[in-house]
Amino acid sequence: MKIHEFQAKQVLAKYGVPTPRGQVAYSPDEVKNIATEFGKLVVVKAQVHVGGRGKAGGVKLAKTPNEAYDMGKQILGMDLKGLIVKKVLVEEGVNIDKEYYLGMIFDRDARKVVVMVSAEGGMDIEEVAEKTPEKLAKIWVDPALGLTDYQIRQLIFDAKLDRAYIKEYTKFLKLLYKAFIQSDATLAEINPLVVTKEGTVIAADCKMDIDENALFRQPELAAWQESEEDNAIEDEARTRGLTYVHLDGDIGIMGNGAGLVMTTLDAVGREGGAAANFLDIGGGAKASVVKNALEVVMMEKPKGVLINIFGGITRCDEVAKGVLEATSGMEIKVPIVVRLSGTAEEEGRKLLAGSNLIPAATMQEAAKKVVDLAYGR
Amino acid sequence: MSIFINKDTRVLVQGITGREGGFHTQQMMAYGPNTIVAGVTPGKGGQEAFGLPVYDTVKDALKAHPSINASIIFVPPAFAADSILEALDAEMPLIVCITEGVPLHDMIKVNQVLQRSPKSKLIGPNCPGLTTPDQCKMGIMPGHIFKPGTVGVVSRSGTLTYEIAADLTNRGYGQSSIVGIGGDPIIGTRFIDVLKAFEADPATELVVMAGEIGGEDEEIAAEYIKTMTKPVVGFIGGRTAPKGKRMGHAGAIVSGNKGTAEAKVAALEAAGVPVANTTAEIGDLVVERLKKLAAVK
């Protein structure tokens, strides 16, 4: 789960990681008021879940409250890579002496947290990693030991950061690691990490991702789960407790099990179709879940629907009941192809006989049928 | 023969009195009545569930039933890592964790302990378990679709495994063992570990490996396959999945150029593995390879 910069900074502040003073504003007037209160140069930053905000014009400096008002007016409501900016973070400017990059991320292959530091701060770190990998120093953290002083020193020396601030970096990194672990983060990126002219080390920006599986023990972070920027149908699916991803095609797809559904998308793609969504009804789904799921798929206004079930714990007769319940309550003008295999498949197929639903024996046959019918081939 | 489990496996169910644990304990007992011997639910020690004794701790269960050599975990995500650690501490030879949604930082810790536990093997979490047809089932797989034979199956996805195994069974080809390793970013037993076991198993003639987008385990496995004497047939799910989106499994997400379907297919093909385009094609490739093997004999 992505969280906004201002939220990430709240998390950092909670653990004592230094961040600039800042407040969120929803209107140009609020921006002006905050700037007046701070009484100095401020930065106005769009709060949307996209990368490269600065380059896209979503981050602006303002020397006076009136300038801040203008910047707020420019940024609020702007379209940033497809997302409308509804709030900005107004932050006091810091006296930058040096800018570095600091990243903390879960490394899947090492199965550990990796900490990365580069003296090339403030710019595209992907470019640094690709073109000059020697400038990106890395260490991997033993979860039992946590981040140790000698590892931090190693990072500082390898990345050729200013040695005069080793004490400050060490303190900063230890606090950040604590924040990372205790908030179940999978990514924390500080870019830039700033050494101020006053000699303090501060997180001028912060991007943070949280492990969704851990939200049960992070109630404060769970409350930040946003719907406004998501797809409305994805949002509806979430409230119905379904695993759902909106895609750009026009054939609705539901099945049981992530691997099977992904493979069903591939099968439809192979037949020349494009999936409108990914919907996994999960294991052991009852008729009511299936009904719910089909209703959500129909919201995508697909040209056709493919239901692919391989019943293990999931019973095909329950699936058939759910499909019938859902379809009896709505007017459906598009072909719905149903493939039922596995547990109680005979009972399931019997239930569907006589309905308008189109049976298929295998995944491949189902994919071909739905694509042919949907595109009128 | 088989890998990891057989008719002599004696299973402990951690979380036996829960809804999932209870249901699947009965299913597993129906498949191999003698293999399930006891359960654990903290606080319910001394009770009975489905005619099996229930203990408070894994160690208590082991004390009363020294024959136990495997444990299966059906506890909610918040307690799953702790249950795995308890089984590791008891030096359980085989631990299967079915639980979906275990936090990543929990699994980072579990993985460290697992590395220091040479006596134990972990399968999962977020997996369907494993089956050796007509001998033992540990997990939630529908037992009726399998039949004994010589094809080893290993997969990151549950339902995809069923699809593949059922197709093989329908064509008259049985399986030696079927292992669902799970779809999470951190899992205990990886493709390469299962491939090594199949390579060493005299009953396995050929292996089907079904991977999917995300991570680099398929690429690592491909390097090992180059050294194998047994043929491997491959499949990669999620070829049309968009980048950056999480497709159901926590692990099935493509970031950057790592873990793409193209990279995995290329790695497997470079190792001499034919990669099927559809699940039906997996069956075709298996039949073709098995016929070749029979002709050589």
XYZ file of C-alpha atoms in Angstrom:
674
model
C 0.000 0.000 0.000
C 1.331 3.399 -0.981
C 1.037 6.263 1.470
C 1.443 9.976 0.767
C 4.604 11.927 1.529
C 2.928 13.856 4.344
C 1.761 10.570 5.870
C 5.197 8.999 5.498
C 6.660 12.022 7.254
C 4.167 11.601 10.082
C 5.425 8.043 10.459
C 9.044 9.251 10.444
C 8.284 11.969 12.985
C 6.637 9.426 15.263
C 9.949 7.568 15.459
C 12.048 10.707 15.813
C 13.426 10.860 12.268
C 14.027 14.576 11.490
C 11.699 16.053 8.851
C 10.935 19.667 7.896
C 7.951 21.357 9.541
C 4.911 20.971 7.300
C 1.121 20.971 7.000
C -1.421 19.715 4.496
C -3.598 22.196 2.610
C -6.665 21.670 0.440
C -7.095 25.224 -0.927
C -4.824 28.122 -2.017
C -6.032 30.110 1.016
C -4.904 27.374 3.359
C -1.552 27.274 1.564
C -1.182 31.019 2.127
C -2.124 30.772 5.808
C 0.434 28.031 6.440
C 3.129 30.000 4.599
C 2.297 33.085 6.676
C 2.555 31.060 9.864
C 5.950 29.621 8.879
C 7.109 33.118 7.879
C 9.789 31.977 5.482
C 10.361 30.277 2.149
C 8.055 27.270 1.703
C 7.818 24.327 -0.676
C 4.381 23.404 -2.030
C 4.222 19.723 -2.980
C 1.386 17.839 -4.708
C 0.209 14.824 -2.692
C -0.659 12.164 -5.263
C 0.580 8.625 -5.693
C 2.851 9.175 -8.692
C 6.613 9.308 -9.102
C 8.515 12.223 -10.631
C 6.234 14.929 -9.208
C 8.953 17.564 -9.379
C 9.638 17.129 -13.073
C 5.897 17.142 -13.812
C 5.452 20.512 -12.105
C 3.948 19.234 -8.866
C 6.595 20.755 -6.558
C 7.150 24.537 -6.347
C 9.069 26.987 -4.168
C 7.429 30.125 -2.802
C 9.278 33.021 -1.185
C 6.250 34.903 0.127
C 2.743 33.951 1.326
C 1.259 35.518 -1.812
C 3.571 33.457 -3.987
C 2.564 30.413 -1.965
C -1.075 31.213 -2.718
C -0.295 31.310 -6.444
C 1.648 28.055 -6.303
C -1.203 26.428 -4.399
C -3.602 27.617 -7.087
C -1.366 26.197 -9.817
C -0.871 22.810 -8.227
C -4.253 22.120 -6.640
C -6.565 20.680 -9.270
C -3.797 19.996 -11.744
C -3.668 16.705 -13.609
C -0.480 14.904 -12.615
C 0.029 11.851 -14.809
C -3.694 11.142 -14.844
C -4.403 11.948 -11.185
C -6.046 15.175 -10.029
C -4.199 16.890 -7.167
C -6.580 17.431 -4.239
C -4.124 18.275 -1.503
C -0.651 19.726 -1.127
C 1.994 19.566 1.544
C 3.263 23.015 2.534
C 6.687 22.668 4.083
C 9.240 25.126 5.387
C 12.313 25.349 3.182
C 15.590 23.992 4.484
C 19.073 25.398 3.878
C 20.504 22.678 1.721
C 24.235 22.120 1.905
C 24.371 18.594 0.463
C 21.782 16.244 -1.059
C 22.041 12.460 -0.969
C 19.897 9.448 -1.792
C 18.832 6.912 0.843
C 16.677 3.887 0.154
C 15.483 1.088 2.402
C 13.679 -1.704 0.603
C 12.799 -5.392 0.909
C 15.155 -7.347 -1.342
C 13.230 -10.370 -2.537
C 16.220 -12.353 -3.716
C 18.289 -11.774 -0.577
C 15.172 -12.178 1.607
C 16.411 -9.285 3.691
C 16.063 -5.540 3.941
C 18.670 -3.758 1.841
C 19.831 -0.217 2.606
C 21.165 1.848 -0.288
C 22.983 5.149 -0.173
C 24.308 7.355 -2.934
C 26.026 10.706 -2.983
C 24.037 11.433 -6.145
C 20.938 12.660 -4.389
C 17.936 14.477 -5.695
C 17.911 12.815 -9.087
C 16.711 9.636 -10.741
C 18.187 6.876 -8.662
C 17.259 4.266 -11.276
C 19.623 6.036 -13.635
C 22.420 6.078 -11.042
C 21.887 2.359 -10.320
C 22.022 1.498 -13.992
C 24.809 3.740 -15.297
C 27.088 4.128 -12.295
C 26.297 1.252 -9.917
C 29.525 1.904 -8.002
C 27.981 5.141 -6.746
C 25.146 3.250 -5.042
C 26.443 1.614 -1.858
C 24.385 -1.245 -0.380
C 24.226 -3.280 2.800
C 21.853 -6.070 3.777
C 20.424 -6.163 7.297
C 20.393 -9.239 9.527
C 16.889 -9.089 11.036
C 18.112 -10.400 14.370
C 20.836 -7.761 14.722
C 19.172 -4.834 13.026
C 21.219 -2.123 11.400
C 24.678 -2.045 13.017
C 27.058 0.903 13.364
C 29.846 -0.734 11.371
C 27.475 -1.398 8.479
C 26.355 2.210 8.480
C 29.990 3.369 8.483
C 30.673 1.023 5.576
C 27.783 2.572 3.642
C 28.989 6.112 4.293
C 32.556 5.336 3.211
C 31.501 3.303 0.155
C 29.139 6.008 -1.057
C 31.718 8.732 -0.294
C 29.340 10.819 1.781
C 30.720 13.671 3.873
C 32.516 11.910 6.770
C 32.051 14.860 9.083
C 28.444 13.783 9.694
C 28.902 10.085 10.504
C 27.290 10.553 13.912
C 24.233 12.260 12.414
C 23.851 9.700 9.606
C 24.117 6.840 12.078
C 21.428 8.285 14.292
C 19.209 9.039 11.280
C 19.578 5.580 9.748
C 18.907 3.779 13.026
C 15.725 5.753 13.602
C 14.612 5.238 10.023
C 15.225 1.487 10.281
C 13.144 1.385 13.442
C 10.326 3.250 11.678
C 10.631 0.890 8.700
C 10.392 -2.290 10.768
C 7.782 -1.135 13.249
C 5.441 0.188 10.574
C 5.781 -2.954 8.390
C 7.165 -0.979 5.475
C 8.413 -2.641 2.298
C 9.970 0.560 0.952
C 11.202 3.848 2.392
C 12.980 6.218 0.077
C 14.510 9.483 1.273
C 15.391 11.495 -1.810
C 16.895 13.869 -1.084
C 18.433 13.192 2.275
C 19.634 16.682 3.135
C 22.566 17.910 5.176
C 21.627 21.475 6.061
C 23.975 24.432 6.339
C 23.242 24.294 10.074
C 24.748 20.776 10.095
C 21.626 18.700 10.616
C 20.582 15.640 8.602
C 16.942 15.754 7.538
C 14.467 13.858 5.305
C 13.449 16.472 2.731
C 11.266 13.964 0.904
C 9.956 10.508 1.785
C 8.205 7.817 -0.192
C 6.892 4.839 1.733
C 5.066 1.581 0.956
C 3.399 -0.528 3.645
C 2.837 -4.310 3.570
C -0.922 -4.757 3.164
C -0.757 -8.128 4.873
C 0.371 -6.388 8.063
C -2.373 -3.760 8.243
C -4.164 -5.809 10.914
C -1.473 -4.691 13.362
C -1.112 -1.163 11.945
C -4.547 0.374 12.581
C -3.258 3.939 12.153
C -1.796 3.153 8.744
C -4.796 1.046 7.697
C -6.957 4.136 8.137
C -4.922 5.792 5.389
C -6.073 3.327 2.776
C -7.587 5.610 0.168
C -10.288 5.009 -2.338
C -10.541 8.363 -4.079
C -7.610 7.772 -6.393
C -8.399 4.154 -7.168
C -10.660 2.855 -9.853
C -14.261 3.053 -8.618
C -14.965 -0.561 -9.522
C -11.804 -1.742 -7.741
C -13.067 0.161 -4.756
C -16.478 -1.488 -4.925
C -14.809 -4.885 -5.222
C -12.714 -4.157 -2.138
C -15.775 -3.298 -0.072
C -17.266 -6.611 -1.212
C -14.110 -8.402 -0.066
C -13.000 -9.546 -3.512
C -9.492 -9.788 -4.949
C -9.928 -7.567 -7.962
C -7.725 -5.710 -10.424
C -9.118 -3.428 -13.129
C -7.471 -3.933 -16.531
C -7.846 -2.131 -19.820
C -9.516 -4.768 -22.028
C -13.159 -5.634 -22.577
C -13.625 -9.260 -21.550
C -14.683 -9.797 -17.966
C -12.882 -12.647 -16.241
C -13.460 -14.432 -12.976
C -12.113 -17.668 -11.633
C -10.823 -19.333 -8.495
C -7.179 -19.024 -7.514
C -4.698 -16.334 -8.564
C -2.595 -18.605 -10.762
C -5.599 -19.984 -12.615
C -7.110 -16.537 -13.177
C -3.780 -15.164 -14.442
C -3.522 -18.111 -16.801
C -7.108 -17.470 -17.942
C -6.149 -13.878 -18.816
C -3.264 -15.296 -20.848
C -5.574 -17.768 -22.625
C -7.954 -14.951 -23.594
C -4.987 -12.875 -24.789
C -3.809 -15.803 -26.890
C -7.189 -15.891 -28.644
C -6.847 -12.203 -29.496
C -8.972 -10.832 -26.651
C -8.069 -8.490 -23.824
C -9.170 -8.883 -20.218
C -11.214 -6.128 -18.564
C -10.260 -7.317 -15.114
C -8.700 -9.945 -12.874
C -11.125 -11.400 -10.325
C -10.215 -14.234 -7.982
C -13.223 -15.499 -6.016
C -10.810 -17.343 -3.707
C -11.163 -20.809 -2.242
C -14.442 -22.353 -1.110
C -16.568 -19.470 -2.374
C -20.281 -19.796 -1.703
C -23.035 -18.767 -4.127
C -23.350 -15.318 -2.536
C -19.665 -14.541 -3.185
C -19.988 -15.644 -6.798
C -23.106 -13.489 -7.239
C -21.249 -10.508 -5.774
C -18.274 -11.131 -8.014
C -20.273 -11.378 -11.221
C -22.098 -8.159 -10.379
C -18.735 -6.391 -10.058
C -17.503 -7.836 -13.361
C -20.658 -6.564 -15.096
C -19.870 -3.035 -13.828
C -16.897 -3.025 -16.225
C -19.506 -3.214 -19.047
C -17.626 -6.044 -20.744
C -18.366 -7.361 -24.230
C -18.296 -10.882 -22.843
C -17.590 -12.736 -19.609
C -15.552 -15.854 -18.950
C -16.037 -17.758 -15.722
C -13.305 -20.342 -15.231
C -13.575 -22.614 -12.208
C -11.443 -25.556 -11.186
C -13.164 -26.715 -8.060
C -11.137 -28.133 -5.227
C -12.583 -26.713 -2.060
C -14.761 -24.567 -4.272
C -17.849 -26.481 -5.320
C -18.995 -26.084 -8.919
C -22.673 -26.336 -7.919
C -22.226 -23.393 -5.530
C -20.616 -21.410 -8.336
C -23.484 -22.290 -10.704
C -26.055 -21.211 -8.098
C -24.279 -17.883 -7.634
C -24.067 -17.239 -11.354
C -27.776 -18.006 -11.782
C -28.741 -15.790 -8.838
C -26.701 -12.919 -10.241
C -27.899 -13.242 -13.820
C -31.587 -13.651 -12.901
C -31.496 -10.232 -11.231
C -30.020 -8.296 -14.151
C -30.484 -7.856 -17.831
C -27.484 -9.362 -19.554
C -26.907 -8.735 -23.218
C -23.382 -10.098 -23.507
C -22.303 -13.735 -23.787
C -21.266 -15.437 -20.552
C -19.113 -18.528 -21.057
C -18.797 -20.862 -18.085
C -16.191 -23.564 -17.645
C -16.735 -25.794 -14.625
C -14.309 -28.558 -13.664
C -13.526 -30.381 -10.449
C -15.611 -30.809 -7.314
C -19.349 -31.209 -8.058
C -18.918 -30.338 -11.733
C -21.809 -32.564 -12.835
C -24.238 -30.912 -10.410
C -22.983 -27.513 -11.505
C -23.431 -28.190 -15.202
C -26.936 -29.582 -14.595
C -27.920 -26.377 -12.803
C -26.747 -24.275 -15.751
C -28.478 -26.382 -18.409
C -31.405 -24.518 -19.945
C -30.012 -21.094 -19.008
C -28.518 -18.614 -21.469
C -25.042 -19.340 -20.170
C -22.651 -20.919 -22.634
C -20.836 -24.014 -21.373
C -17.237 -24.891 -22.250
C -15.280 -28.009 -21.352
C -11.754 -26.596 -21.093
C -10.044 -23.275 -20.417
C -8.848 -23.015 -24.019
C -12.294 -23.744 -25.443
C -13.847 -21.216 -23.083
C -11.319 -18.536 -24.053
C -11.917 -19.090 -27.760
C -15.704 -19.063 -27.355
C -15.848 -15.883 -25.325
C -13.505 -13.998 -27.667
C -15.365 -15.152 -30.788
C -18.769 -14.256 -29.355
C -17.718 -10.957 -27.785
C -16.090 -9.656 -30.940
C -18.779 -11.138 -33.206
C -16.373 -13.365 -35.083
C 8.338 -43.685 -4.273
C 7.714 -40.028 -3.739
C 9.247 -36.843 -2.440
C 8.796 -35.294 1.019
C 5.740 -37.369 2.061
C 4.509 -40.968 1.708
C 2.288 -43.508 3.449
C 4.584 -43.466 6.493
C 4.245 -39.719 7.064
C 2.638 -38.918 10.399
C 1.041 -35.518 10.494
C 0.290 -33.017 13.250
C -2.297 -30.314 12.483
C -1.519 -26.910 14.052
C -4.812 -25.055 14.332
C -6.922 -28.232 14.192
C -9.944 -26.732 15.944
C -10.221 -23.727 13.620
C -12.708 -23.564 10.743
C -10.162 -24.219 7.970
C -8.055 -26.566 10.086
C -11.080 -28.621 11.046
C -12.508 -28.920 7.564
C -9.236 -29.886 5.933
C -8.233 -32.273 8.713
C -11.334 -34.287 7.834
C -10.510 -34.061 4.125
C -6.936 -35.217 4.732
C -8.148 -38.074 6.959
C -10.508 -39.168 4.204
C -7.536 -39.279 1.815
C -5.037 -41.058 4.067
C -6.703 -42.178 7.283
C -3.525 -43.229 9.108
C -1.368 -40.251 8.270
C -3.088 -37.659 10.486
C -2.386 -38.423 14.155
C -2.944 -35.371 16.347
C -3.625 -31.668 16.529
C -2.479 -28.571 18.394
C -4.583 -25.660 19.591
C -3.115 -23.653 22.472
C -5.528 -23.770 25.393
C -7.465 -26.766 24.119
C -4.994 -29.450 25.151
C -6.728 -32.600 26.409
C -9.724 -32.219 24.124
C -10.486 -34.306 21.069
C -11.177 -33.233 17.493
C -12.443 -35.679 14.847
C -11.338 -38.524 17.117
C -7.788 -37.146 17.298
C -6.101 -35.926 20.496
C -5.467 -32.181 20.782
C -2.403 -30.737 22.566
C -1.443 -27.269 23.790
C 1.979 -27.216 22.174
C 3.878 -28.917 19.377
C 6.363 -30.316 21.894
C 3.552 -31.896 23.954
C 2.187 -33.563 20.834
C 5.627 -34.880 19.875
C 6.175 -36.255 23.378
C 2.933 -38.230 23.193
C 3.408 -39.263 19.538
C 7.115 -39.663 18.740
C 6.177 -40.942 15.269
C 5.053 -37.466 14.154
C 7.383 -36.296 11.389
C 5.398 -33.534 9.714
C 3.203 -30.629 10.703
C 0.635 -28.647 8.767
C -0.356 -25.124 9.808
C -3.872 -23.678 9.486
C -3.699 -20.640 11.764
C -4.648 -17.023 10.960
C -1.967 -14.745 9.406
C -1.230 -12.924 12.658
C -0.112 -16.164 14.320
C 1.297 -18.107 11.364
C 4.945 -17.071 11.757
C 4.843 -17.951 15.448
C 3.427 -21.385 14.620
C 6.186 -22.005 12.072
C 8.802 -20.950 14.648
C 7.263 -23.311 17.221
C 7.495 -26.215 14.755
C 11.087 -25.249 13.865
C 12.002 -25.133 17.551
C 10.615 -28.674 17.917
C 12.852 -29.730 14.971
C 9.856 -30.901 12.944
C 11.256 -32.500 9.762
C 8.517 -31.158 7.456
C 6.404 -28.059 8.061
C 3.663 -27.042 5.633
C 2.085 -23.602 6.105
C -1.191 -23.094 4.240
C -1.941 -19.634 5.692
C -2.286 -16.794 3.204
C -1.352 -13.180 4.024
C 1.576 -13.654 6.423
C 3.353 -10.276 6.896
C 6.629 -9.914 5.054
C 8.691 -8.854 8.070
C 7.489 -11.970 9.906
C 8.704 -14.142 7.052
C 12.080 -12.360 6.952
C 12.591 -13.478 10.562
C 11.240 -16.994 9.955
C 13.586 -17.362 6.990
C 16.602 -16.531 9.172
C 15.654 -19.196 11.700
C 14.909 -21.663 8.902
C 18.430 -21.154 7.507
C 19.817 -22.256 10.876
C 17.489 -25.294 11.144
C 19.086 -28.038 9.060
C 16.661 -30.674 10.318
C 13.543 -28.919 9.049
C 12.003 -28.179 5.687
C 9.249 -25.567 5.244
C 6.722 -25.567 2.418
C 4.718 -22.354 1.987
C 3.270 -20.166 3.333
C 0.312 -19.274 1.114
C 0.429 -22.662 -0.575
C -1.989 -25.537 -1.287
C 0.353 -28.117 0.265
C 1.499 -31.345 -1.333
C 0.179 -34.766 -2.260
C 1.677 -38.132 -3.046
C -1.216 -39.897 -4.797
C -2.850 -42.717 -2.854
C -0.364 -42.292 0.007
C -0.597 -38.972 1.773
C -2.138 -35.546 1.294
C -0.951 -32.566 3.348
C -2.927 -29.521 2.357
C -6.055 -28.372 0.648
C -5.680 -29.985 -2.766
C -8.701 -31.895 -4.116
C -7.404 -35.454 -3.780
C -9.703 -37.059 -6.345
C -7.980 -35.519 -9.380
C -4.645 -37.230 -8.770
C -3.482 -40.718 -9.654
C -0.182 -42.463 -8.918
C 2.391 -42.293 -11.686
C 5.760 -40.953 -12.731
C 5.255 -37.236 -13.416
C 6.439 -34.851 -10.710
C 4.544 -31.558 -10.540
C 5.739 -28.369 -8.829
C 3.891 -25.066 -8.976
C 3.587 -21.662 -7.332
C -0.179 -21.658 -7.824
C -2.801 -23.947 -6.314
C -5.604 -24.058 -8.853
C -3.148 -24.097 -11.736
C -1.654 -27.238 -10.183
C -5.100 -28.849 -10.150
C -5.618 -27.896 -13.775
C -2.318 -29.503 -14.796
C -2.630 -32.656 -12.677
C -6.244 -33.265 -13.679
C -5.346 -32.947 -17.347
C -2.522 -35.468 -16.920
C -4.823 -37.859 -15.061
C -7.481 -37.533 -17.772
C -4.875 -38.439 -20.364
C -3.940 -41.502 -18.313
C -0.672 -40.212 -16.854
C -0.254 -40.320 -13.100
C 1.925 -38.258 -10.770
C 4.729 -39.202 -8.379
C 4.194 -36.195 -6.108
C 2.545 -32.813 -6.533
C 4.001 -29.853 -4.622
C 2.484 -26.376 -4.399
C 5.291 -24.151 -3.124
C 3.196 -21.010 -2.715
C 2.970 -17.567 -4.247
C 4.532 -15.304 -1.593
C 7.812 -13.378 -1.992
C 9.427 -15.393 0.823
C 8.692 -19.104 0.851
C 10.538 -21.968 2.512
C 11.003 -24.540 -0.242
C 11.710 -23.093 -3.674
C 11.565 -24.544 -7.178
C 15.212 -25.574 -7.090
C 14.745 -27.569 -3.850
C 11.786 -29.491 -5.270
C 13.578 -30.129 -8.573
C 16.542 -31.598 -6.666
C 14.181 -33.922 -4.782
C 12.478 -35.058 -7.993
C 15.867 -35.596 -9.635
C 16.801 -37.912 -6.743
C 13.448 -39.714 -6.670
C 13.568 -43.024 -8.606
C 9.789 -42.946 -9.169
C 9.859 -39.626 -11.019
C 10.568 -39.756 -14.757
C 9.743 -36.217 -15.744
C 8.915 -32.948 -13.980
C 6.366 -30.254 -14.778
C 7.318 -26.869 -13.354
C 4.630 -24.177 -13.414
C 5.939 -20.743 -12.529
C 4.534 -17.275 -12.766
C 5.623 -13.632 -12.981
C 7.561 -12.044 -10.111
C 10.857 -12.855 -8.378
C 13.686 -14.844 -9.902
C 13.151 -18.354 -8.580
C 12.350 -19.715 -12.048
C 15.577 -18.245 -13.404
C 17.553 -19.818 -10.539
C 15.810 -23.138 -11.153
C 16.661 -22.948 -14.866
C 20.381 -22.907 -14.006
C 19.946 -26.107 -11.974
C 17.854 -27.785 -14.686
C 20.890 -27.610 -16.990
C 22.514 -30.224 -14.720
C 19.450 -32.498 -14.397
C 19.223 -35.909 -16.048
C 15.403 -35.880 -16.098
C 13.368 -33.875 -18.600
C 11.433 -30.836 -17.379
C 8.380 -29.260 -19.016
C 7.704 -25.622 -18.122
C 4.853 -23.158 -17.937
C 4.763 -19.482 -16.926
C 1.498 -17.840 -15.883
C 0.796 -14.116 -16.062
C 2.227 -13.324 -19.491
C -0.439 -10.703 -20.140
C -0.427 -9.217 -16.616
C 0.373 -5.480 -16.536
C 3.597 -4.274 -14.859
C 3.465 -3.010 -11.304
C 0.050 -4.493 -10.524
C -0.274 -7.119 -7.849
C -2.136 -10.060 -9.387
C -3.709 -11.839 -6.453
C -0.622 -13.600 -5.153
C 1.541 -11.335 -3.060
C 4.491 -12.505 -5.108
C 2.983 -12.096 -8.544
C 4.060 -8.574 -9.277
C 6.506 -7.391 -11.871
C 8.745 -4.489 -10.966
C 11.208 -3.129 -13.484
C 12.591 -5.727 -15.830
C 13.022 -8.367 -13.148
C 10.708 -11.341 -12.988
C 8.925 -10.813 -16.294
C 7.310 -13.717 -18.098
C 9.686 -13.159 -21.043
C 12.784 -13.403 -18.818
C 11.513 -16.620 -17.231
C 10.557 -18.261 -20.526
C 13.942 -17.302 -21.993
C 15.835 -18.722 -18.993
C 13.915 -22.002 -19.163
C 14.339 -22.343 -22.917
C 18.066 -21.676 -22.548
C 18.125 -24.641 -20.160
C 16.498 -26.848 -22.789
C 13.055 -26.756 -21.194
C 10.103 -26.608 -23.602
C 7.692 -23.970 -22.269
C 4.009 -24.575 -22.929
C 1.834 -21.706 -24.086
C -1.362 -23.115 -22.599
C -2.118 -25.586 -19.833
C -3.365 -28.079 -22.446
C -0.006 -27.803 -24.178
C 1.688 -28.883 -20.941
C -0.080 -32.236 -21.272
C 0.917 -32.535 -24.933
C 4.569 -31.855 -24.115
C 4.547 -34.305 -21.197
C 3.059 -37.098 -23.303
C 5.529 -36.430 -26.102
C 8.537 -36.515 -23.739
C 7.329 -39.625 -21.905
C 6.898 -41.473 -25.207
C 10.443 -40.513 -26.178
C 11.733 -41.831 -22.845
C 9.839 -45.099 -23.318
C 11.297 -45.484 -26.822
C 14.838 -45.070 -25.471
C 14.219 -47.791 -22.916
